[in-house]
mmCIF file of C-alpha atoms in Angstrom:
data_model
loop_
_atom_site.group_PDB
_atom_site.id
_atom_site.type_symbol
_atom_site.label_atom_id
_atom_site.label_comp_id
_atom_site.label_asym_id
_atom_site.label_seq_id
_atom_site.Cartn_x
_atom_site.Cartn_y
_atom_site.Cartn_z
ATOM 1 C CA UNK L 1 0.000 0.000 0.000
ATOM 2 C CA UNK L 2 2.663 2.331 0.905
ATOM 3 C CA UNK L 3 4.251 1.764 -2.551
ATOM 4 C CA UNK L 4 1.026 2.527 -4.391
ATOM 5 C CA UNK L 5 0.604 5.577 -2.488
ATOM 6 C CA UNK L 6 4.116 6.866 -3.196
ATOM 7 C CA UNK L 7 4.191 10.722 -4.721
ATOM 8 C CA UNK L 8 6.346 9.987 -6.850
ATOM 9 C CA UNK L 9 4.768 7.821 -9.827
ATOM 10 C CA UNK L 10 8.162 5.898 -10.961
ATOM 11 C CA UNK L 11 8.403 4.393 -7.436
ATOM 12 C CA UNK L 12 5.011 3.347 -7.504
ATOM 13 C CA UNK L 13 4.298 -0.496 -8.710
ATOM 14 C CA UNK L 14 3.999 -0.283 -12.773
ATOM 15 C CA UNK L 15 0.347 -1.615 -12.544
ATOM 16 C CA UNK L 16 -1.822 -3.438 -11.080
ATOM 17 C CA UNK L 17 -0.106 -7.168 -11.228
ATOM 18 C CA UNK L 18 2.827 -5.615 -9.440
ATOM 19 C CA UNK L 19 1.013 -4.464 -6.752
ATOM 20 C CA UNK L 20 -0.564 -7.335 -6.735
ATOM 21 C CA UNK L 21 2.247 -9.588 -6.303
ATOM 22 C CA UNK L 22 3.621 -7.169 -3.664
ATOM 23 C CA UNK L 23 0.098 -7.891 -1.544
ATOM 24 C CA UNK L 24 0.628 -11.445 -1.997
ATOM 25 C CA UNK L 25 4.162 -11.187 -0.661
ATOM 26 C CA UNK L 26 2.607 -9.631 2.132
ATOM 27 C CA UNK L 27 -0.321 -12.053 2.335
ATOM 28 C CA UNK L 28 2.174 -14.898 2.505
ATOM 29 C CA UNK L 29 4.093 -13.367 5.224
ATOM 30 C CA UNK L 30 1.603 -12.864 7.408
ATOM 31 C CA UNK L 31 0.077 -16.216 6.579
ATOM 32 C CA UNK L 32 3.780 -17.901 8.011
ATOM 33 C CA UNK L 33 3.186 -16.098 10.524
ATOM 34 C CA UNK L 34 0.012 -16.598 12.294
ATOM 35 C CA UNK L 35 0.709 -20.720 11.933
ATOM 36 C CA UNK L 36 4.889 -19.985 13.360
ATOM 37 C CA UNK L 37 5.436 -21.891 16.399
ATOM 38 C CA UNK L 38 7.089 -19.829 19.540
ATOM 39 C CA UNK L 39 10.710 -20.427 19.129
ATOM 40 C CA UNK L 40 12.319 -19.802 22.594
ATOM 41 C CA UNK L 41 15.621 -20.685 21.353
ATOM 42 C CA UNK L 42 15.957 -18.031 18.816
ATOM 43 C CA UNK L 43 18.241 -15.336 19.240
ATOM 44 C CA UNK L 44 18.418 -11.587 18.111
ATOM 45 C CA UNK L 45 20.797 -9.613 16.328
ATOM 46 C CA UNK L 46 21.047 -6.179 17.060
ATOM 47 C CA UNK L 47 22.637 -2.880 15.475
ATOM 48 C CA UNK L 48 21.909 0.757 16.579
ATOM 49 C CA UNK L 49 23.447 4.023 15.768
ATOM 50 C CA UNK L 50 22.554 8.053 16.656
ATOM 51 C CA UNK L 51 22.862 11.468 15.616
ATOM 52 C CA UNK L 52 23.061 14.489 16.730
ATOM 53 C CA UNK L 53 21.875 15.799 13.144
ATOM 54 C CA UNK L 54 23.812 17.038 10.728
ATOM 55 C CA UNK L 55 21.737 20.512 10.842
ATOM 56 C CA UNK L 56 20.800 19.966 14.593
ATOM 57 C CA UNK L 57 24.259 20.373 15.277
ATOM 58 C CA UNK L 58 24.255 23.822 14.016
ATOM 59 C CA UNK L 59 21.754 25.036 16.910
ATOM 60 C CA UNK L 60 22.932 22.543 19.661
ATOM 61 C CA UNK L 61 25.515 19.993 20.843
ATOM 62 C CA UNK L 62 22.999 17.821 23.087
ATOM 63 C CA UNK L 63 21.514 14.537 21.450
ATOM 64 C CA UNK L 64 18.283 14.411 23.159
ATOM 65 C CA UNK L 65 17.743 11.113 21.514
ATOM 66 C CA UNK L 66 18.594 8.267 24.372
ATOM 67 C CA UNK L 67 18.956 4.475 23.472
ATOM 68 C CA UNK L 68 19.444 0.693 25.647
ATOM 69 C CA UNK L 69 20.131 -2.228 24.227
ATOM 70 C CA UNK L 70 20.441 -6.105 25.803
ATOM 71 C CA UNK L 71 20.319 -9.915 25.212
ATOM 72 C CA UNK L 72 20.289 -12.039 27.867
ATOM 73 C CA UNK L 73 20.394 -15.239 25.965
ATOM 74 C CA UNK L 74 16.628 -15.805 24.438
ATOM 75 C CA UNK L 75 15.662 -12.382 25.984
ATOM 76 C CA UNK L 76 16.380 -8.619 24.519
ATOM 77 C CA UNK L 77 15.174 -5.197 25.150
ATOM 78 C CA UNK L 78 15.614 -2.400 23.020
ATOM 79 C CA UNK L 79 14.243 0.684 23.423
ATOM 80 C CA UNK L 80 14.588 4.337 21.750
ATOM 81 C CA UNK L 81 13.523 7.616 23.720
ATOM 82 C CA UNK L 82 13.685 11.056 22.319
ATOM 83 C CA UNK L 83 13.405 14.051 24.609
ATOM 84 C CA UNK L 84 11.061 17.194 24.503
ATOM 85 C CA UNK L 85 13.288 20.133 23.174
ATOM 86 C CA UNK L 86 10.708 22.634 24.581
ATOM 87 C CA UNK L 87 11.361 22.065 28.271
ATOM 88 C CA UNK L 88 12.655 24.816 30.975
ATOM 89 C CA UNK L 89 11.885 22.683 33.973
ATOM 90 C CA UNK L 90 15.039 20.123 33.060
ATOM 91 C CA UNK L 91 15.800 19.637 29.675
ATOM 92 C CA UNK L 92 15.038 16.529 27.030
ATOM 93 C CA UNK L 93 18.024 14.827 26.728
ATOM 94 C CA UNK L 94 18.212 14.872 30.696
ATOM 95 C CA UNK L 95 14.502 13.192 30.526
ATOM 96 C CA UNK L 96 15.244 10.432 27.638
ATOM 97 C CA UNK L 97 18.586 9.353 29.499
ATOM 98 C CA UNK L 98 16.423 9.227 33.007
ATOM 99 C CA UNK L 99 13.543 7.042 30.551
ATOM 100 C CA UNK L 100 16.134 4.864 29.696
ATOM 101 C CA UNK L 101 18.365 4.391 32.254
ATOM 102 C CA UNK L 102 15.023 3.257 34.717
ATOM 103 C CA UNK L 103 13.907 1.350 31.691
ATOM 104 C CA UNK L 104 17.422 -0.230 31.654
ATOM 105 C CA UNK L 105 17.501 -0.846 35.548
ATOM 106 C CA UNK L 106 14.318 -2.681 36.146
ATOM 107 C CA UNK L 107 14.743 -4.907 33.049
ATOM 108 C CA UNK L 108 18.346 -6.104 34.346
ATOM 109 C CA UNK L 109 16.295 -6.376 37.842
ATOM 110 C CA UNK L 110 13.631 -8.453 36.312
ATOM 111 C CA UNK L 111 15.632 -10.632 33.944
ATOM 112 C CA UNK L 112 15.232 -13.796 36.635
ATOM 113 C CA UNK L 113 11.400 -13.716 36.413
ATOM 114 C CA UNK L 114 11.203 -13.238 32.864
ATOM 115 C CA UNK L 115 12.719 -15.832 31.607
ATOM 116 C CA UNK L 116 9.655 -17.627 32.242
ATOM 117 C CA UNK L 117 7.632 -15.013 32.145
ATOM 118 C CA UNK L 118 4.043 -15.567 29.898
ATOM 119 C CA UNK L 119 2.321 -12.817 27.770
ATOM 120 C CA UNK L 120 0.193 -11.762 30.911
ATOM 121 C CA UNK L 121 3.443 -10.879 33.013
ATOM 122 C CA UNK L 122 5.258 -9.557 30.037
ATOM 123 C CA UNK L 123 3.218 -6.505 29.418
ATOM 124 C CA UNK L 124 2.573 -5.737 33.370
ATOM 125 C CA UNK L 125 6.271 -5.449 33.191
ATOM 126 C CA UNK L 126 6.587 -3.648 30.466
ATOM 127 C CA UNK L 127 3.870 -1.116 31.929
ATOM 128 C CA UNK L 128 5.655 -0.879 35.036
ATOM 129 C CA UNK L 129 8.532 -0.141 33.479
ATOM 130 C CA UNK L 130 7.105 2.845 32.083
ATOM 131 C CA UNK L 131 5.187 3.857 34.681
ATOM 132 C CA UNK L 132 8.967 3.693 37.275
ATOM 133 C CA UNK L 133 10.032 5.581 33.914
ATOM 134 C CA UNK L 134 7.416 8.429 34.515
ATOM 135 C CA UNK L 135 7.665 9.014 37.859
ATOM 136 C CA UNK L 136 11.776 9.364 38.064
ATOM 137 C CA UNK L 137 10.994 12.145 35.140
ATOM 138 C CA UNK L 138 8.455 14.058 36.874
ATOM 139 C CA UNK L 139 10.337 14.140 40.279
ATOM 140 C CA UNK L 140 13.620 15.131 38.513
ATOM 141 C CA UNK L 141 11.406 17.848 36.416
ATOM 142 C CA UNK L 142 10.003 18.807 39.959
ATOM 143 C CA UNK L 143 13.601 19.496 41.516
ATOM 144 C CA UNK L 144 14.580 21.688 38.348
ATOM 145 C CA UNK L 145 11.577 23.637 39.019
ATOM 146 C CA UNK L 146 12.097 24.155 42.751
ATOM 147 C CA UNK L 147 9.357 22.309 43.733
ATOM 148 C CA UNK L 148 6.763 24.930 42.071
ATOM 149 C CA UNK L 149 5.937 23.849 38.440
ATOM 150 C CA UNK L 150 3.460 26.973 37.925
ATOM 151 C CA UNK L 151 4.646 28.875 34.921
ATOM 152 C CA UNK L 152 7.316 25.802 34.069
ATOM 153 C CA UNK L 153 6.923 23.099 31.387
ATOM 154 C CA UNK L 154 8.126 20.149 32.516
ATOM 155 C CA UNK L 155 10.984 17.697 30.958
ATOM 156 C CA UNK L 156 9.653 14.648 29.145
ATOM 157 C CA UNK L 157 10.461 12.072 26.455
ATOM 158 C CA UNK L 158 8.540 9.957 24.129
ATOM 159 C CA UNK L 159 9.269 5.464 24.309
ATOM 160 C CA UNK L 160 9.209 2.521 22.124
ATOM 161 C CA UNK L 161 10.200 -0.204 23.697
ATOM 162 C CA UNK L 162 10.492 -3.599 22.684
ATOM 163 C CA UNK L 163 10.849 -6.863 25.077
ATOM 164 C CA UNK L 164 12.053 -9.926 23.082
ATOM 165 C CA UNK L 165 11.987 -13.732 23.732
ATOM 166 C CA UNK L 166 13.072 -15.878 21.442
ATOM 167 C CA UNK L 167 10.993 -15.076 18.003
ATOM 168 C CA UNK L 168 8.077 -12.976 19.874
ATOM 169 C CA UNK L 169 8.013 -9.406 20.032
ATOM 170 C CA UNK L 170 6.117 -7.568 23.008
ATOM 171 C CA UNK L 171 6.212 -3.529 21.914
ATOM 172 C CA UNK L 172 4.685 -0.462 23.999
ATOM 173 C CA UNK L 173 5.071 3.119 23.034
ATOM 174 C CA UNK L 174 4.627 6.284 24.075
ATOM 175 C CA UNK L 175 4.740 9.232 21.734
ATOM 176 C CA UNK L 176 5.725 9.419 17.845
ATOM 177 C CA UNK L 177 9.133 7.620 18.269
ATOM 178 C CA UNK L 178 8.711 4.762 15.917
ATOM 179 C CA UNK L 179 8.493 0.766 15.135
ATOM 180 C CA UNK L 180 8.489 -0.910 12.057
ATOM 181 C CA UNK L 181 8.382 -4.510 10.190
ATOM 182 C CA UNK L 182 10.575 -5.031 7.372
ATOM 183 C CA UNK L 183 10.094 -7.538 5.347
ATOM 184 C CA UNK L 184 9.595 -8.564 1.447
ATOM 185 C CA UNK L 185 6.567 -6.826 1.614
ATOM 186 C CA UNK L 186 8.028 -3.465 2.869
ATOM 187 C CA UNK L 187 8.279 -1.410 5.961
ATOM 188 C CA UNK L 188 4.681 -1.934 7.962
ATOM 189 C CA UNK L 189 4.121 0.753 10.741
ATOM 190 C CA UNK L 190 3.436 -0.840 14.073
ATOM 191 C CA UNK L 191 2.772 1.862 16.390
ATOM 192 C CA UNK L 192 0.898 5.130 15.721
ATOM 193 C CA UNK L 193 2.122 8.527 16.645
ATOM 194 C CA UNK L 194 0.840 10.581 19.847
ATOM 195 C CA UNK L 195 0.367 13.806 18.430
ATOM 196 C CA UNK L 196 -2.144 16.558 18.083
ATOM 197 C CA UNK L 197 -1.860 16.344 14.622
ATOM 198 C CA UNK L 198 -2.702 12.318 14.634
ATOM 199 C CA UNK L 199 -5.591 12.865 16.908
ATOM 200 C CA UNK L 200 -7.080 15.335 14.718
ATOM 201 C CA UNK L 201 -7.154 12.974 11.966
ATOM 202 C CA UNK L 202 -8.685 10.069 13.619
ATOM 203 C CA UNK L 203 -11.628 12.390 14.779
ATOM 204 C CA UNK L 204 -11.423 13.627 10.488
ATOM 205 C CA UNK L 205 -12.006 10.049 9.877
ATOM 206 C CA UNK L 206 -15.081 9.623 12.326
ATOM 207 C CA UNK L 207 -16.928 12.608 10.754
ATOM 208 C CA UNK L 208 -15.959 15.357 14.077
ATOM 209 C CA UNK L 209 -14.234 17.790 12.035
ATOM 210 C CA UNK L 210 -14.990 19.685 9.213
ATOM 211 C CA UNK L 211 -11.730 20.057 7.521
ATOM 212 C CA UNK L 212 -8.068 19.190 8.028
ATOM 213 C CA UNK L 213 -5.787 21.342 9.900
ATOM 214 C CA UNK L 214 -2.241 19.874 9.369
ATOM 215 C CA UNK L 215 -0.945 22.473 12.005
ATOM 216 C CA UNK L 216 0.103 20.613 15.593
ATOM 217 C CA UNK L 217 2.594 18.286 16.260
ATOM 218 C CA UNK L 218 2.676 18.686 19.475
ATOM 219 C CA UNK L 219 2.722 15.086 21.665
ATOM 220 C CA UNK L 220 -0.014 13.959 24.196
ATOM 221 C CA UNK L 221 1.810 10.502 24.727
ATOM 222 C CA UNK L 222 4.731 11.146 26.847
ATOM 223 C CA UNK L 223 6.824 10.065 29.647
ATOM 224 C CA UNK L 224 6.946 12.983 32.598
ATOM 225 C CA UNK L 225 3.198 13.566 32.745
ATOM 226 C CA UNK L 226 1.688 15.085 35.743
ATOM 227 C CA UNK L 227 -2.111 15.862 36.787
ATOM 228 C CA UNK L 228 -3.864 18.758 37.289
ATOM 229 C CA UNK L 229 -2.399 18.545 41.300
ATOM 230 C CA UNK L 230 1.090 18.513 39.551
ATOM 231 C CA UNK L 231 1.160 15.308 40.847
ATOM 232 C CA UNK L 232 3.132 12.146 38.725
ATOM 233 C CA UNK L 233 0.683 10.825 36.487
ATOM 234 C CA UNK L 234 1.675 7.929 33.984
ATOM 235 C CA UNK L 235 -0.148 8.118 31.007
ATOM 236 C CA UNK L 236 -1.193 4.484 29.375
ATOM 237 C CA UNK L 237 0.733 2.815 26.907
ATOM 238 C CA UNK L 238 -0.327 1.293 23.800
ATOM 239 C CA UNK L 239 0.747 -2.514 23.354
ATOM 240 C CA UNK L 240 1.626 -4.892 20.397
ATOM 241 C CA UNK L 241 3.052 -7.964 19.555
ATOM 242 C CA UNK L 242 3.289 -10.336 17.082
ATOM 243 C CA UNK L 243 6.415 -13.178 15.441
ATOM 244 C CA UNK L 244 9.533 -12.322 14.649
ATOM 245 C CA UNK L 245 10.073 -14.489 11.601
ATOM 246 C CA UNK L 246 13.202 -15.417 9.841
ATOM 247 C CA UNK L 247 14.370 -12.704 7.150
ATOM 248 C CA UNK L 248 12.368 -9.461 8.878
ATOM 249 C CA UNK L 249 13.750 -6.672 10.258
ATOM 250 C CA UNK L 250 12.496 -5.077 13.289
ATOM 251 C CA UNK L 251 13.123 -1.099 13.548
ATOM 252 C CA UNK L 252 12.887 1.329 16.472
ATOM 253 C CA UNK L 253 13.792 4.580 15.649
ATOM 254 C CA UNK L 254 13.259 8.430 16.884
ATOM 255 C CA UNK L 255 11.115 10.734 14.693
ATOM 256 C CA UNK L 256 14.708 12.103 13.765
ATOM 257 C CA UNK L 257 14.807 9.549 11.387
ATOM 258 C CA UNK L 258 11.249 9.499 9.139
ATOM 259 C CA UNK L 259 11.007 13.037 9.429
ATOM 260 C CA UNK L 260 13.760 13.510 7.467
ATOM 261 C CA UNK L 261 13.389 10.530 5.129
ATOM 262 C CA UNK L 262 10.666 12.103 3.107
ATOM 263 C CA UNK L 263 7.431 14.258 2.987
ATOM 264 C CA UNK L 264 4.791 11.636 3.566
ATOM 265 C CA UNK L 265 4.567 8.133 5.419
ATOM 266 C CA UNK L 266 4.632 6.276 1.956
ATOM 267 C CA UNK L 267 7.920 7.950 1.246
ATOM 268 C CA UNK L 268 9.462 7.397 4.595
ATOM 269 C CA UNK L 269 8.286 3.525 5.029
ATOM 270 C CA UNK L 270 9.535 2.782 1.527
ATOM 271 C CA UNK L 271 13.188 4.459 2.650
ATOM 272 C CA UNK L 272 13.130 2.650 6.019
ATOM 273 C CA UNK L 273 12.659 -0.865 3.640
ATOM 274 C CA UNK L 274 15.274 0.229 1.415
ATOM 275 C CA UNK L 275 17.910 0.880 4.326
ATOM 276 C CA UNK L 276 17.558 -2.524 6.328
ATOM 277 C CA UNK L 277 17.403 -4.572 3.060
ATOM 278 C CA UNK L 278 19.762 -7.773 2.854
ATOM 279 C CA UNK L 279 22.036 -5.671 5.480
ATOM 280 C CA UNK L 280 23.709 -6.259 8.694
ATOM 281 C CA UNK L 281 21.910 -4.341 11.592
ATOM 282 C CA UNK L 282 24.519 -2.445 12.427
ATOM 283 C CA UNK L 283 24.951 -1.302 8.962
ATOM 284 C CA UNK L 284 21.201 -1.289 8.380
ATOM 285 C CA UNK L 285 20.952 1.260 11.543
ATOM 286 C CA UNK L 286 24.046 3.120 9.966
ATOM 287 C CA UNK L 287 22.335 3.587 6.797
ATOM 288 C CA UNK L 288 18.640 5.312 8.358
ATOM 289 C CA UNK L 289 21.244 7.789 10.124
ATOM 290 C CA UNK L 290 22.564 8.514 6.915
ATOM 291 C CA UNK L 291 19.993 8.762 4.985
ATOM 292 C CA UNK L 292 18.113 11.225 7.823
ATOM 293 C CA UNK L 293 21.086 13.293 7.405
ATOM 294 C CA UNK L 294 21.135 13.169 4.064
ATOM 295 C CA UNK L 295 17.677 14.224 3.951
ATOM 296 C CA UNK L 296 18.220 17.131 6.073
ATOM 297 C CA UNK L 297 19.372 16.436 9.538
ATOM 298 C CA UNK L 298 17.330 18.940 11.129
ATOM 299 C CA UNK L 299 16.610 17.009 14.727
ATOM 300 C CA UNK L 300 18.743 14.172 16.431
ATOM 301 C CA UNK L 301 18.638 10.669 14.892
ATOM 302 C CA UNK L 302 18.313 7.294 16.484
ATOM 303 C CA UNK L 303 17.499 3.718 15.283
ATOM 304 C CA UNK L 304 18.039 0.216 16.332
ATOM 305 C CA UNK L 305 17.487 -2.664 14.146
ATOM 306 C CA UNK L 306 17.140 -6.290 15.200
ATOM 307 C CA UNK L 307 16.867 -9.884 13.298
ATOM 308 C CA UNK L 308 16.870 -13.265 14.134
ATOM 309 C CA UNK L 309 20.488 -14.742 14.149
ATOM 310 C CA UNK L 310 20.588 -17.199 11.009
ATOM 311 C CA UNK L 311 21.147 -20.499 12.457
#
């Protein structure tokens, strides 16, 4: 779909039996999927790189971009935060780093119980992981503000993190920091972005607005949320998961990356695709730096790729 949606007509399938195979490509893939038996043995391969930007760099020295990765035999967490530039209670690379350093803590904490951890106990961890997350950013944003946020805005940082074990993927996000499936069939978007500008057009789509207003990026999925009392308040996380299968890439990356990789999602998935292709994941993570730099580099870049080890 993304290729057939591309703005650019010479990257689009030639007609309709190319498209068509692509679906069935896809078809196939997820057909191998759904019947794939859990595979507790497998093990991941990982690559990440980051960015400061090559234009960001111009305006700033900080990466506000934070990243963790680990295997523990069968098990792996990776996980990509990216801090809110806009902060002057604390500041968003301070956030991301807290995010991910908490993040990083409790998963080398609960790596005993996890390793026969089910489903059910996977994503209560991963929600209390993000919850710890929030409140170690909200009490750090409330010591930069003196204990009075009135008047302040308060340091936060978007997550997408992803708990592996063996050949199944447990994701939760937070925010427009990104994961996607690479495959034959393309890049597939797995989480959506937590922006004003994606609420607005899921209420377009249900018939509440009258027209489009691209204007407002600004996130309502976030890690340093308080209440109204200016009291820690975690905000939920949104949940996937799905199989791993031999061949596909699995991407987490910043909005660093596919806002700088072209103009529309089509354009960015097909670039993301393009990058990880037949490549190692280090190089594969090396290349969606590039290519965000080469794009424009005008906010820090991060990305982590990950594949099942050939065996």
């Amino acid at each position: 779909l993304d290729a057939a949606l591309h703005p650019d007509p010479r990257l689009r399938p030639r007609d309709g039996l190319a498209w068509q195979a692509l679906w069935q490509v896809a078809a196939v893939a997820e057909e191998q999927r759904a019947y794939a038996a859990r595979d507790p043995a497998a093990r991941l391969h990982i690559g990440y790189d980051s960015h400061i930007g090559r234009m960001k760099v111009l305006l700033t020295q900080t990466n506000q971009d934070a990243l963790f990765v680990s295997s523990k035999g069968p098990l792996s967490m990776l996980v990509v935060c990216d801090g809110i530039s806009t902060a002057n209670a604390g500041t968003g690379d301070v956030a991301s780093s807290i995010a991910s350093n908490v993040i990083a803590t409790l998963w080398e904490q609960a790596l005993p119980r996890l390793v026969a951890a089910g489903p059910v106990e996977i994503r209560e961890f991963l929600d209390r992981a993000l919850r710890m997350a929030n409140q170690a950013v909200c009490e750090a944003a409330m010591r930069f503000a003196g204990g009075n946020l009135d008047g302040r805005v308060p340091m936060g940082t978007t997550a997408v993190v992803a708990l592996v074990f063996g050949n199944r993927v447990w994701l939760a996000w937070l925010g427009d920091s990104r994961a996607y499936l690479c495959g034959g069939y393309g890049a597939s978007l797995l989480t959506f972005d937590e922006n004003q500008a994606s609420e607005r057009l899921r209420a377009w789509h249900l018939g509440f607005l009258d027209r489009w207003d691209p204007s407002g990026f600004a996130l309502i999925g976030y890690l340093g949320h308080f209440d109204e009392m200016a009291r820690a308040e975690a905000l939920p996380a949104h949940h996937t998961s799905f199989t791993l299968c031999p061949g596909e890439r699995l991407v987490l990356c910043s909005d660093g990356v596919t806002d700088y990789l072209g103009d529309t999602h089509p354009e960015a998935a097909l670039f993301v695709a393009d990058a990880v292709r037949d490549s190692d994941p280090f190089e594969a993570a090396r290349n969606l730096v590039a290519q965000a730099n080469r794009g424009g580099g005008g906010d820090n870049i991060t990305a982590i790729t990950a594949r099942l080890w050939d065996r």
